[in-house]
mmCIF file of C-alpha atoms and ligand atoms in Angstrom:
data_model
loop_
_atom_site.group_PDB
_atom_site.id
_atom_site.type_symbol
_atom_site.label_atom_id
_atom_site.label_comp_id
_atom_site.label_asym_id
_atom_site.label_seq_id
_atom_site.Cartn_x
_atom_site.Cartn_y
_atom_site.Cartn_z
ATOM 1 C CA MET B 142 -2.294 17.205 31.167
ATOM 2 C CA PRO B 143 -0.691 15.298 32.793
ATOM 3 C CA GLU B 144 1.493 12.675 30.988
ATOM 4 C CA ALA B 145 0.229 13.504 27.612
ATOM 5 C CA ASN B 146 3.211 14.093 24.655
ATOM 6 C CA ALA B 147 2.679 16.242 21.219
ATOM 7 C CA ALA B 148 5.545 14.351 19.458
ATOM 8 C CA ARG B 149 3.732 11.135 20.288
ATOM 9 C CA GLY B 150 0.120 12.435 18.923
ATOM 10 C CA ARG B 151 1.762 13.500 15.306
ATOM 11 C CA LYS B 152 2.716 10.596 15.138
ATOM 12 C CA VAL B 153 -0.818 8.812 15.838
ATOM 13 C CA MET B 154 -2.244 11.878 13.855
ATOM 14 C CA ALA B 155 0.052 10.440 10.874
ATOM 15 C CA ARG B 156 -0.690 7.208 11.344
ATOM 16 C CA VAL B 157 -4.464 7.626 11.613
ATOM 17 C CA GLY B 158 -4.516 9.247 8.696
ATOM 18 C CA CYS B 159 -6.230 13.227 10.359
ATOM 19 C CA ALA B 160 -4.568 14.432 7.596
ATOM 20 C CA SER B 161 -6.743 13.517 4.412
ATOM 21 C CA CYS B 162 -9.491 15.285 6.132
ATOM 22 C CA HIS B 163 -6.695 18.269 7.761
ATOM 23 C CA THR B 164 -4.051 20.430 6.691
ATOM 24 C CA ILE B 165 -1.988 20.176 10.058
ATOM 25 C CA PRO B 166 1.930 21.348 9.951
ATOM 26 C CA GLY B 167 4.457 19.084 10.370
ATOM 27 C CA ILE B 168 2.560 16.223 8.591
ATOM 28 C CA ALA B 169 4.292 16.881 4.920
ATOM 29 C CA TRP B 170 1.278 14.048 3.565
ATOM 30 C CA PRO B 171 -1.588 14.337 2.549
ATOM 31 C CA GLN B 172 -2.711 18.295 3.537
ATOM 32 C CA GLY B 173 -7.194 16.966 2.723
ATOM 33 C CA GLN B 174 -9.159 19.894 2.758
ATOM 34 C CA VAL B 175 -12.516 18.554 3.188
ATOM 35 C CA GLY B 176 -11.945 19.786 6.393
ATOM 36 C CA PRO B 177 -10.550 23.446 8.411
ATOM 37 C CA ALA B 178 -6.544 23.559 8.018
ATOM 38 C CA LEU B 179 -5.151 23.360 11.710
ATOM 39 C CA GLN B 180 -2.921 25.717 11.256
ATOM 40 C CA GLY B 181 -2.587 27.590 13.993
ATOM 41 C CA PHE B 182 -5.223 25.892 16.600
ATOM 42 C CA ALA B 183 -3.796 26.973 19.439
ATOM 43 C CA ALA B 184 -5.235 30.338 19.032
ATOM 44 C CA GLY B 185 -8.248 29.314 19.026
ATOM 45 C CA ASN B 186 -11.037 29.901 21.993
ATOM 46 C CA LEU B 187 -13.176 27.215 20.863
ATOM 47 C CA ILE B 188 -13.898 23.546 19.164
ATOM 48 C CA SER B 189 -16.448 23.594 16.016
ATOM 49 C CA GLY B 190 -17.047 27.122 17.105
ATOM 50 C CA GLN B 191 -19.013 25.701 19.646
ATOM 51 C CA LEU B 192 -16.618 23.676 22.229
ATOM 52 C CA PRO B 193 -14.630 25.726 25.281
ATOM 53 C CA ASN B 194 -11.573 25.054 24.379
ATOM 54 C CA ARG B 195 -9.863 23.218 26.641
ATOM 55 C CA PRO B 196 -8.048 19.383 26.743
ATOM 56 C CA ASP B 197 -10.075 17.024 28.260
ATOM 57 C CA VAL B 198 -13.050 18.561 26.389
ATOM 58 C CA LEU B 199 -10.831 18.796 22.765
ATOM 59 C CA ALA B 200 -8.761 14.430 23.904
ATOM 60 C CA ALA B 201 -11.896 13.492 24.205
ATOM 61 C CA TYR B 202 -13.806 15.634 20.733
ATOM 62 C CA VAL B 203 -11.333 13.264 18.678
ATOM 63 C CA ARG B 204 -12.251 10.268 19.782
ATOM 64 C CA ASN B 205 -15.409 10.553 19.220
ATOM 65 C CA ALA B 206 -16.413 13.732 18.383
ATOM 66 C CA PRO B 207 -19.938 13.228 17.522
ATOM 67 C CA GLU B 208 -19.934 12.338 21.132
ATOM 68 C CA VAL B 209 -18.968 15.455 22.522
ATOM 69 C CA LEU B 210 -21.149 17.532 19.600
ATOM 70 C CA PRO B 211 -23.817 15.714 18.279
ATOM 71 C CA GLY B 212 -24.390 16.690 14.574
ATOM 72 C CA THR B 213 -21.123 17.572 14.196
ATOM 73 C CA THR B 214 -19.780 15.863 10.578
ATOM 74 C CA MET B 215 -16.096 14.732 12.094
ATOM 75 C CA PRO B 216 -15.804 11.398 12.265
ATOM 76 C CA ALA B 217 -14.803 9.707 15.587
ATOM 77 C CA MET B 218 -11.829 7.630 14.644
ATOM 78 C CA PRO B 219 -9.539 4.866 16.475
ATOM 79 C CA ILE B 220 -7.012 5.683 18.702
ATOM 80 C CA SER B 221 -6.752 4.747 22.592
ATOM 81 C CA GLU B 222 -8.266 7.905 25.204
ATOM 82 C CA ARG B 223 -4.645 8.176 25.947
ATOM 83 C CA GLU B 224 -3.302 8.681 21.324
ATOM 84 C CA ALA B 225 -6.033 10.696 22.210
ATOM 85 C CA ARG B 226 -4.862 13.453 25.139
ATOM 86 C CA ASP B 227 -1.749 13.100 22.585
ATOM 87 C CA VAL B 228 -3.366 14.497 19.870
ATOM 88 C CA ALA B 229 -4.941 16.967 22.389
ATOM 89 C CA ALA B 230 -1.345 17.943 23.075
ATOM 90 C CA TYR B 231 -0.083 18.151 19.456
ATOM 91 C CA LEU B 232 -2.655 19.841 18.818
ATOM 92 C CA TYR B 233 -1.884 22.859 21.088
ATOM 93 C CA THR B 234 2.230 23.545 20.379
ATOM 94 C CA LEU B 235 0.441 24.459 16.278
ATOM 95 C CA GLU B 236 0.416 27.842 16.536
ATOM 96 C CA PRO B 237 -0.078 30.914 13.878
ATOM 97 C CA MET A 113 9.701 20.602 15.065
ATOM 98 C CA SER A 114 11.034 17.331 13.518
ATOM 99 C CA ARG A 115 11.104 16.655 9.804
ATOM 100 C CA PRO A 116 7.254 16.715 8.775
ATOM 101 C CA ILE A 117 5.968 12.853 8.626
ATOM 102 C CA SER A 118 3.759 11.150 6.510
ATOM 103 C CA THR A 119 0.711 9.140 6.981
ATOM 104 C CA ARG A 120 1.794 6.506 3.610
ATOM 105 C CA SER A 121 5.464 6.376 5.727
ATOM 106 C CA SER A 122 3.238 5.780 8.617
ATOM 107 C CA LEU A 123 1.526 2.358 7.270
ATOM 108 C CA GLU A 124 3.689 -0.342 9.934
ATOM 109 C CA SER A 125 -0.019 -0.874 11.143
ATOM 110 C CA VAL A 126 -1.094 -1.904 7.845
ATOM 111 C CA PHE A 127 2.044 -3.862 7.091
ATOM 112 C CA LYS A 128 5.272 -4.527 8.329
ATOM 113 C CA GLY A 129 7.446 -1.618 7.447
ATOM 114 C CA TRP A 130 7.597 0.936 4.449
ATOM 115 C CA PRO A 131 8.500 0.940 2.309
ATOM 116 C CA PRO A 132 8.249 -2.305 1.757
ATOM 117 C CA PRO A 133 11.436 -3.934 3.298
ATOM 118 C CA VAL A 134 12.574 -5.512 0.177
ATOM 119 C CA LEU A 135 15.601 -8.403 1.198
ATOM 120 C CA ASP A 136 12.981 -9.938 3.916
ATOM 121 C CA PRO A 137 11.325 -12.562 2.102
ATOM 122 C CA ALA A 138 8.157 -14.147 3.087
ATOM 123 C CA GLY A 139 7.928 -16.849 0.357
ATOM 124 C CA PRO A 140 10.269 -18.677 -2.292
ATOM 125 C CA TYR A 141 9.434 -16.526 -4.602
ATOM 126 C CA ALA A 142 10.882 -13.967 -3.049
ATOM 127 C CA GLY A 143 13.509 -16.038 -1.423
ATOM 128 C CA SER A 144 15.725 -17.376 -4.419
ATOM 129 C CA ILE A 145 16.372 -13.238 -5.371
ATOM 130 C CA SER A 146 17.043 -12.891 -2.151
ATOM 131 C CA VAL A 147 19.695 -15.580 -1.938
ATOM 132 C CA LEU A 148 20.907 -15.043 -5.413
ATOM 133 C CA SER A 149 21.406 -11.224 -4.590
ATOM 134 C CA TRP A 150 23.090 -11.481 -0.864
ATOM 135 C CA VAL A 151 25.545 -13.862 -3.185
ATOM 136 C CA LEU A 152 26.112 -11.687 -5.949
ATOM 137 C CA PHE A 153 26.625 -8.559 -3.362
ATOM 138 C CA ALA A 154 29.373 -11.107 -0.975
ATOM 139 C CA MET A 155 30.755 -12.191 -5.228
ATOM 140 C CA ALA A 156 30.965 -8.165 -5.608
ATOM 141 C CA VAL A 157 32.881 -6.882 -2.053
ATOM 142 C CA VAL A 158 35.298 -9.871 -3.141
ATOM 143 C CA VAL A 159 35.967 -9.284 -7.069
ATOM 144 C CA LEU A 160 36.807 -5.245 -4.931
ATOM 145 C CA GLY A 161 38.381 -6.168 -2.626
ATOM 146 C CA VAL A 162 41.416 -8.277 -4.508
ATOM 147 C CA VAL A 163 41.024 -4.677 -7.635
ATOM 148 C CA LEU A 164 41.638 -2.408 -4.418
ATOM 149 C CA ALA A 165 44.198 -4.819 -3.814
ATOM 150 C CA ALA A 166 45.751 -4.495 -7.141
ATOM 151 C CA LEU A 167 45.336 -0.749 -7.398
ATOM 152 C CA GLY A 168 47.470 -0.827 -3.806
ATOM 153 C CA VAL A 169 50.258 -2.226 -5.404
ATOM 154 C CA ALA A 170 50.199 -0.355 -7.642
ATOM 155 C CA LEU A 171 50.556 2.857 -6.283
ATOM 156 C CA PHE A 172 52.560 1.561 -3.604
ATOM 157 C CA GLY A 173 54.317 -1.859 -3.946
ATOM 158 C CA GLY A 174 57.578 -3.137 -4.628
ATOM 159 C CA GLN A 175 59.145 -2.372 -8.313
ATOM 160 C CA ARG A 176 59.879 -6.752 -8.394
ATOM 161 C CA LEU A 177 56.020 -7.681 -7.383
ATOM 162 C CA LYS A 178 54.874 -5.259 -9.748
ATOM 163 C CA SER A 179 56.599 -6.694 -12.580
ATOM 164 C CA ARG A 180 54.854 -9.919 -11.396
ATOM 165 C CA LEU A 181 51.052 -8.728 -11.685
ATOM 166 C CA GLY A 182 52.165 -6.820 -14.377
ATOM 167 C CA GLY A 183 52.719 -10.220 -16.551
ATOM 168 C CA GLN A 184 50.504 -11.149 -19.435
ATOM 169 C CA ALA A 185 50.261 -14.011 -17.830
ATOM 170 C CA VAL A 186 48.469 -12.945 -15.053
ATOM 171 C CA ILE A 187 46.235 -10.738 -17.862
ATOM 172 C CA TRP A 188 44.888 -14.115 -19.191
ATOM 173 C CA LEU A 189 44.752 -16.316 -15.908
ATOM 174 C CA GLY A 190 43.563 -13.077 -13.805
ATOM 175 C CA GLY A 191 41.364 -10.816 -16.739
ATOM 176 C CA ILE A 192 40.382 -13.380 -19.045
ATOM 177 C CA ALA A 193 39.813 -16.521 -17.607
ATOM 178 C CA LEU A 194 38.725 -16.619 -14.073
ATOM 179 C CA PRO A 195 35.945 -14.105 -14.825
ATOM 180 C CA ILE A 196 34.860 -16.994 -17.668
ATOM 181 C CA VAL A 197 35.440 -19.880 -15.164
ATOM 182 C CA VAL A 198 33.867 -17.684 -12.122
ATOM 183 C CA LEU A 199 30.780 -15.756 -14.287
ATOM 184 C CA THR A 200 30.325 -19.160 -15.792
ATOM 185 C CA ALA A 201 29.476 -20.661 -12.308
ATOM 186 C CA LEU A 202 27.873 -18.091 -11.509
ATOM 187 C CA LEU A 203 25.404 -18.155 -14.468
ATOM 188 C CA VAL A 204 24.639 -21.775 -13.466
ATOM 189 C CA TYR A 205 23.337 -21.873 -9.985
ATOM 190 C CA GLY A 206 21.460 -18.046 -10.153
ATOM 191 C CA LEU A 207 19.750 -20.447 -13.351
ATOM 192 C CA SER A 208 19.395 -22.657 -10.755
ATOM 193 C CA LEU A 209 18.794 -20.719 -7.496
ATOM 194 C CA THR A 210 16.384 -18.883 -9.423
ATOM 195 C CA ARG A 211 14.702 -21.654 -11.592
ATOM 196 C CA ASN A 212 11.203 -21.555 -8.998
ATOM 197 C CA LEU A 213 10.486 -18.912 -10.287
ATOM 198 C CA GLY A 214 10.538 -19.508 -14.074
ATOM 199 C CA THR A 215 8.303 -23.369 -14.341
ATOM 200 C CA PRO A 216 4.852 -23.522 -14.892
ATOM 201 C CA ALA A 217 2.972 -23.337 -11.301
ATOM 202 C CA PRO A 218 1.147 -26.671 -10.032
ATOM 203 C CA PRO A 219 -2.207 -27.497 -11.934
ATOM 204 C CA GLY A 220 -5.455 -26.192 -10.034
ATOM 205 C CA ALA A 221 -3.326 -22.764 -8.821
ATOM 206 C CA MET A 222 -5.604 -20.486 -7.566
ATOM 207 C CA ARG A 223 -5.973 -17.168 -10.620
ATOM 208 C CA VAL A 224 -6.382 -13.917 -10.616
ATOM 209 C CA GLN A 225 -5.580 -11.243 -12.608
ATOM 210 C CA VAL A 226 -4.381 -8.261 -11.574
ATOM 211 C CA THR A 227 -4.442 -4.909 -13.671
ATOM 212 C CA GLY A 228 -2.807 -2.140 -13.691
ATOM 213 C CA GLU A 229 -4.926 0.887 -14.118
ATOM 214 C CA MET A 230 -3.942 4.864 -13.609
ATOM 215 C CA TRP A 231 -3.442 4.719 -10.595
ATOM 216 C CA TRP A 232 -4.533 1.783 -9.324
ATOM 217 C CA TRP A 233 -5.373 -2.130 -9.645
ATOM 218 C CA ARG A 234 -8.378 -4.037 -10.913
ATOM 219 C CA VAL A 235 -8.318 -7.277 -9.080
ATOM 220 C CA ALA A 236 -10.235 -10.560 -10.449
ATOM 221 C CA TYR A 237 -10.798 -13.431 -8.977
ATOM 222 C CA LEU A 238 -10.662 -15.961 -11.548
ATOM 223 C CA ASP A 239 -12.278 -19.491 -11.369
ATOM 224 C CA SER A 240 -11.707 -22.702 -12.093
ATOM 225 C CA SER A 241 -12.333 -21.840 -16.337
ATOM 226 C CA GLY A 242 -10.772 -19.314 -16.394
ATOM 227 C CA LYS A 243 -13.551 -16.977 -15.824
ATOM 228 C CA VAL A 244 -14.122 -14.330 -13.122
ATOM 229 C CA ALA A 245 -15.642 -15.446 -10.115
ATOM 230 C CA LEU A 246 -15.148 -12.215 -7.742
ATOM 231 C CA TRP A 247 -14.101 -8.258 -8.156
ATOM 232 C CA ASP A 248 -11.951 -6.240 -6.076
ATOM 233 C CA ALA A 249 -9.014 -3.883 -6.601
ATOM 234 C CA ASN A 250 -6.603 -2.761 -4.378
ATOM 235 C CA GLU A 251 -6.056 -5.714 -2.466
ATOM 236 C CA LEU A 252 -5.473 -9.558 -2.792
ATOM 237 C CA HIS A 253 -6.286 -12.028 -0.393
ATOM 238 C CA ILE A 254 -4.788 -15.669 -0.806
ATOM 239 C CA PRO A 255 -3.438 -17.990 0.840
ATOM 240 C CA VAL A 256 -0.569 -19.378 3.017
ATOM 241 C CA GLY A 257 1.527 -21.805 1.658
ATOM 242 C CA GLU A 258 -0.235 -22.595 -1.415
ATOM 243 C CA THR A 259 1.732 -21.021 -5.588
ATOM 244 C CA VAL A 260 -1.375 -18.358 -6.933
ATOM 245 C CA VAL A 261 -0.562 -17.438 -10.524
ATOM 246 C CA LEU A 262 -1.613 -13.657 -10.958
ATOM 247 C CA GLU A 263 -1.929 -12.662 -14.352
ATOM 248 C CA LEU A 264 -0.176 -9.829 -15.372
ATOM 249 C CA ARG A 265 -1.820 -6.425 -17.260
ATOM 250 C CA SER A 266 -2.550 -3.107 -18.342
ATOM 251 C CA ALA A 267 -5.377 -1.290 -19.314
ATOM 252 C CA ASP A 268 -2.711 1.749 -20.067
ATOM 253 C CA VAL A 269 0.163 2.799 -19.839
ATOM 254 C CA ILE A 270 3.441 -0.194 -18.449
ATOM 255 C CA HIS A 271 2.648 -0.258 -15.229
ATOM 256 C CA SER A 272 4.791 -3.159 -12.590
ATOM 257 C CA PHE A 273 3.660 -5.425 -10.806
ATOM 258 C CA TRP A 274 6.413 -5.566 -7.222
ATOM 259 C CA VAL A 275 5.290 -6.855 -3.493
ATOM 260 C CA PRO A 276 8.795 -7.341 -2.956
ATOM 261 C CA ARG A 277 8.269 -10.020 -0.002
ATOM 262 C CA LEU A 278 6.436 -11.804 -2.118
ATOM 263 C CA SER A 279 8.350 -11.822 -5.785
ATOM 264 C CA GLY A 280 10.232 -9.745 -8.245
ATOM 265 C CA LYS A 281 9.065 -7.491 -10.549
ATOM 266 C CA LEU A 282 7.154 -6.986 -13.273
ATOM 267 C CA ASP A 283 5.588 -4.951 -16.325
ATOM 268 C CA MET A 284 2.252 -5.761 -16.841
ATOM 269 C CA ILE A 285 2.118 -4.076 -20.573
ATOM 270 C CA PRO A 286 -0.738 -2.891 -22.276
ATOM 271 C CA GLY A 287 -1.578 -6.426 -24.691
ATOM 272 C CA ARG A 288 0.195 -8.697 -23.029
ATOM 273 C CA VAL A 289 -0.190 -11.319 -19.810
ATOM 274 C CA ASN A 290 2.471 -11.346 -17.965
ATOM 275 C CA LEU A 291 2.067 -14.497 -15.520
ATOM 276 C CA MET A 292 3.762 -14.178 -11.940
ATOM 277 C CA LYS A 293 3.827 -17.267 -8.892
ATOM 278 C CA ILE A 294 3.885 -15.779 -5.376
ATOM 279 C CA LYS A 295 3.521 -17.537 -3.197
ATOM 280 C CA ALA A 296 3.199 -16.686 1.027
ATOM 281 C CA ASP A 297 5.140 -18.924 4.177
ATOM 282 C CA LYS A 298 2.990 -17.037 6.700
ATOM 283 C CA PRO A 299 -0.404 -15.255 7.579
ATOM 284 C CA GLY A 300 0.591 -10.849 6.864
ATOM 285 C CA SER A 301 -0.434 -7.620 5.047
ATOM 286 C CA TYR A 302 2.596 -7.490 2.202
ATOM 287 C CA GLY A 303 2.943 -3.919 1.200
ATOM 288 C CA GLY A 304 3.144 -3.515 -2.245
ATOM 289 C CA GLN A 305 4.078 -0.660 -4.997
ATOM 290 C CA CYS A 306 3.282 -0.071 -8.366
ATOM 291 C CA ALA A 307 7.621 -0.292 -9.658
ATOM 292 C CA GLU A 308 7.149 0.992 -13.219
ATOM 293 C CA TYR A 309 6.326 5.677 -13.842
ATOM 294 C CA CYS A 310 3.143 6.206 -15.411
ATOM 295 C CA GLY A 311 2.519 9.191 -14.616
ATOM 296 C CA GLY A 312 1.044 11.287 -12.161
ATOM 297 C CA PRO A 313 0.603 10.517 -9.211
ATOM 298 C CA HIS A 314 2.375 6.605 -10.291
ATOM 299 C CA ALA A 315 3.996 7.194 -6.328
ATOM 300 C CA LEU A 316 1.053 6.380 -4.512
ATOM 301 C CA MET A 317 0.031 3.983 -6.567
ATOM 302 C CA GLY A 318 0.309 1.231 -3.944
ATOM 303 C CA PHE A 319 -1.038 -2.535 -3.265
ATOM 304 C CA VAL A 320 -1.562 -4.885 -0.734
ATOM 305 C CA VAL A 321 -1.405 -8.288 -0.687
ATOM 306 C CA VAL A 322 -3.420 -10.347 2.926
ATOM 307 C CA ALA A 323 -2.215 -14.048 3.470
ATOM 308 C CA HIS A 324 -4.426 -15.247 5.288
ATOM 309 C CA GLU A 325 -4.352 -19.455 6.885
ATOM 310 C CA PRO A 326 -6.101 -21.654 3.658
ATOM 311 C CA ALA A 327 -9.107 -22.582 6.169
ATOM 312 C CA GLU A 328 -10.177 -18.709 7.149
ATOM 313 C CA PHE A 329 -9.214 -17.805 3.167
ATOM 314 C CA ARG A 330 -12.135 -20.402 1.957
ATOM 315 C CA ARG A 331 -14.641 -18.861 4.797
ATOM 316 C CA ILE A 332 -13.018 -15.162 2.709
ATOM 317 C CA MET A 333 -13.759 -16.151 -0.391
ATOM 318 C CA ALA A 334 -17.673 -17.605 -0.046
ATOM 319 C CA ASP A 335 -18.772 -15.070 2.435
ATOM 320 C CA ARG A 336 -18.185 -12.751 -0.508
ATOM 321 C CA GLN A 337 -19.418 -15.507 -3.278
ATOM 322 C CA ALA A 338 -22.518 -15.745 -0.623
ATOM 323 C CA ALA A 339 -23.185 -11.988 -0.706
ATOM 324 C CA LEU A 340 -23.048 -11.938 -3.429
ATOM 325 C CA ALA A 341 -26.253 -12.921 -5.218
ATOM 326 C CA SER A 342 -28.443 -11.349 -1.614
ATOM 327 C CA LYS A 343 -27.228 -7.935 -0.569
ATOM 328 C CA PRO A 344 -30.552 -6.229 0.780
ATOM 329 C CA PRO A 345 -30.340 -2.764 0.178
ATOM 330 C CA SER A 346 -29.692 -0.230 2.601
ATOM 331 C CA GLY A 347 -32.443 2.096 2.187
ATOM 332 C CA GLY A 348 -29.749 4.328 3.223
ATOM 333 C CA ARG A 349 -28.957 8.218 3.207
ATOM 334 C CA GLY A 350 -25.482 7.219 1.891
ATOM 335 C CA GLU A 351 -26.745 4.474 -0.599
ATOM 336 C CA GLN A 352 -29.167 6.697 -2.229
ATOM 337 C CA LEU A 353 -26.416 9.180 -2.658
ATOM 338 C CA PHE A 354 -24.373 6.858 -4.111
ATOM 339 C CA ALA A 355 -26.788 7.196 -6.939
ATOM 340 C CA SER A 356 -27.359 10.291 -6.943
ATOM 341 C CA ALA A 357 -23.646 12.384 -6.928
ATOM 342 C CA GLY A 358 -22.359 9.630 -9.883
ATOM 343 C CA CYS A 359 -20.148 7.567 -8.151
ATOM 344 C CA ALA A 360 -22.561 4.394 -9.270
ATOM 345 C CA ALA A 361 -20.984 5.632 -12.668
ATOM 346 C CA CYS A 362 -18.012 4.909 -12.229
ATOM 347 C CA HIS A 363 -18.000 1.991 -9.404
ATOM 348 C CA ARG A 364 -19.471 -1.653 -9.174
ATOM 349 C CA ILE A 365 -21.065 -2.763 -5.457
ATOM 350 C CA ALA A 366 -22.364 -6.244 -6.080
ATOM 351 C CA GLY A 367 -25.655 -6.920 -5.799
ATOM 352 C CA THR A 368 -26.726 -3.878 -6.353
ATOM 353 C CA PRO A 369 -27.290 -1.658 -9.384
ATOM 354 C CA PHE A 370 -24.227 0.573 -9.351
ATOM 355 C CA ASN A 371 -21.977 -1.745 -12.316
ATOM 356 C CA GLY A 372 -19.561 1.475 -12.981
ATOM 357 C CA MET A 373 -16.589 -0.157 -14.158
ATOM 358 C CA ALA A 374 -14.307 2.936 -14.570
ATOM 359 C CA GLY A 375 -12.929 3.420 -10.756
ATOM 360 C CA PRO A 376 -12.106 0.888 -8.639
ATOM 361 C CA ASP A 377 -14.540 -2.035 -7.612
ATOM 362 C CA LEU A 378 -16.074 -1.339 -3.773
ATOM 363 C CA THR A 379 -18.740 -4.499 -3.604
ATOM 364 C CA HIS A 380 -15.591 -5.298 0.011
ATOM 365 C CA VAL A 381 -14.072 -1.281 0.348
ATOM 366 C CA GLY A 382 -15.158 -1.616 4.214
ATOM 367 C CA THR A 383 -12.862 -4.528 4.431
ATOM 368 C CA ARG A 384 -10.028 -3.207 3.260
ATOM 369 C CA ARG A 385 -6.572 -2.592 4.634
ATOM 370 C CA THR A 386 -6.365 0.820 2.723
ATOM 371 C CA LEU A 387 -7.245 3.767 0.772
ATOM 372 C CA GLY A 388 -6.747 5.506 -2.265
ATOM 373 C CA ALA A 389 -4.614 2.343 -3.771
ATOM 374 C CA GLY A 390 -2.829 1.331 -0.799
ATOM 375 C CA ILE A 391 -1.875 4.561 0.369
ATOM 376 C CA LEU A 392 -4.173 5.741 3.380
ATOM 377 C CA PRO A 393 -5.117 3.583 6.351
ATOM 378 C CA ASN A 394 -9.185 3.027 5.892
ATOM 379 C CA ASN A 395 -10.884 4.485 8.516
ATOM 380 C CA ARG A 396 -14.163 6.509 8.192
ATOM 381 C CA GLY A 397 -12.081 9.852 8.675
ATOM 382 C CA THR A 398 -9.986 8.876 5.617
ATOM 383 C CA LEU A 399 -13.192 7.865 3.456
ATOM 384 C CA MET A 400 -14.418 11.023 4.019
ATOM 385 C CA GLY A 401 -10.958 13.475 3.371
ATOM 386 C CA TRP A 402 -10.572 11.117 0.004
ATOM 387 C CA ILE A 403 -14.525 10.676 -1.139
ATOM 388 C CA GLY A 404 -14.953 14.946 0.053
ATOM 389 C CA ASN A 405 -11.207 15.959 -2.229
ATOM 390 C CA ALA A 406 -9.020 12.630 -4.014
ATOM 391 C CA GLN A 407 -7.447 15.663 -5.705
ATOM 392 C CA ALA A 408 -5.587 16.985 -2.499
ATOM 393 C CA ILE A 409 -4.353 13.733 -1.315
ATOM 394 C CA LYS A 410 -3.910 11.898 -4.720
ATOM 395 C CA PRO A 411 -3.409 14.626 -7.128
ATOM 396 C CA GLY A 412 -4.140 14.302 -10.479
ATOM 397 C CA ASN A 413 -5.810 10.947 -10.004
ATOM 398 C CA ARG A 414 -8.995 10.003 -11.970
ATOM 399 C CA MET A 415 -12.410 10.550 -8.928
ATOM 400 C CA PRO A 416 -13.356 13.557 -9.449
ATOM 401 C CA PRO A 417 -12.651 16.226 -5.942
ATOM 402 C CA TYR A 418 -16.509 16.116 -4.072
ATOM 403 C CA SER A 419 -16.081 19.639 -2.941
ATOM 404 C CA VAL A 420 -19.288 20.218 -3.489
ATOM 405 C CA LEU A 421 -21.397 18.226 -1.476
ATOM 406 C CA PRO A 422 -22.258 18.895 1.825
ATOM 407 C CA ALA A 423 -20.053 17.309 4.342
ATOM 408 C CA ASP A 424 -23.179 15.676 6.027
ATOM 409 C CA ASP A 425 -23.153 13.623 2.563
ATOM 410 C CA ILE A 426 -19.875 12.785 2.343
ATOM 411 C CA ARG A 427 -20.385 11.489 5.659
ATOM 412 C CA ASP A 428 -24.094 9.614 4.131
ATOM 413 C CA LEU A 429 -21.381 8.034 1.996
ATOM 414 C CA ALA A 430 -19.480 6.923 4.656
ATOM 415 C CA LEU A 431 -21.090 4.889 6.682
ATOM 416 C CA TYR A 432 -22.428 3.826 3.628
ATOM 417 C CA LEU A 433 -18.976 1.954 1.820
ATOM 418 C CA GLU A 434 -18.103 1.034 5.050
ATOM 419 C CA GLN A 435 -20.384 -1.232 5.705
ATOM 420 C CA GLN A 436 -19.759 -2.848 2.151
ATOM 421 C CA ARG A 437 -17.807 -5.831 3.454
HETATM 422 CU CU1 LIG Y 622 3.395 3.640 -11.847
#
């Protein structure tokens, strides 16, 4: 994705508190346990076990998951589309 | 990769600066303390300069200079008379500067009881007769430009109330009521932190003061008061779960049958800036993370983890709590 910036994405994730549910490398606190740990996310090939792991899909998913994948329990998060692209970029840096 | 960052240190979106800037007062009571700190700091710098100069003379000065400085008179004047005069002047200045901290608040000032609990804060707005008008937790709303009196208490161990931009620290001691005045000159959110080690998650015991324009403040309080009497049952899944999962044993939501008092009042949890006592931003995601496993977020706190609840239930509880405004 052009212009997406992983470093900015990490800050966005820290700010809105994604780590309340996920343990995320690069975010020291909290290390939530409600959702899956995100270490190694880049290597997975499905988002939430169902969606193709593509940047555009991932960016839409982290911003408004229920819209992209009806029935998912991951909630919509208060971030802009641009921030969502940055978050996706950061997630793709998370090697196993 | 660069150094790990944390959600707590990213709370600037909630209140300006974290940790709260200590020498950046936003009201008169923090203001006088901050002026005094700077004066003391400046004097310490002067004293350090004098001491270093004397040391320089002792090490490198000529014989004549040394013998002049080593006499009885210098000791009496510089070592005893000068400190007495300077420290007395400082004492008088300091006491008059900070007199605003000790004087009683204007009659009729708004009073709020804030009780330190392990590891959160119970907030009770008092009416003019001293009775509790509204319960809340972890967040305090005040009108800009008015002195508000806080009755600081503790339910268990010693805590210390500290919102650096509005006040100094004051201990909350079991069995005692300590009075503190706060006043904000400008609207905004001001971060606070328990400043006396109180066990386990003490470091994660934060607080938020939100200052509003007076008209806005009175509107918020009137709305809350009006909502008290008549909260229509939502009838939703979240509300049923709140009862069946046992949340109501510890949490109160005014206007509903839920009246637990062991944990924070959740009547207005949907409006709070933060969750977990000033440590997380408040949104649907953090609410779900907290409900599902508060122990992973704030280890040792007194809310049990709900790892047994399916994710749908956690989401529906979060949706219900979001609406508590
Ligand atoms: Cu403490």
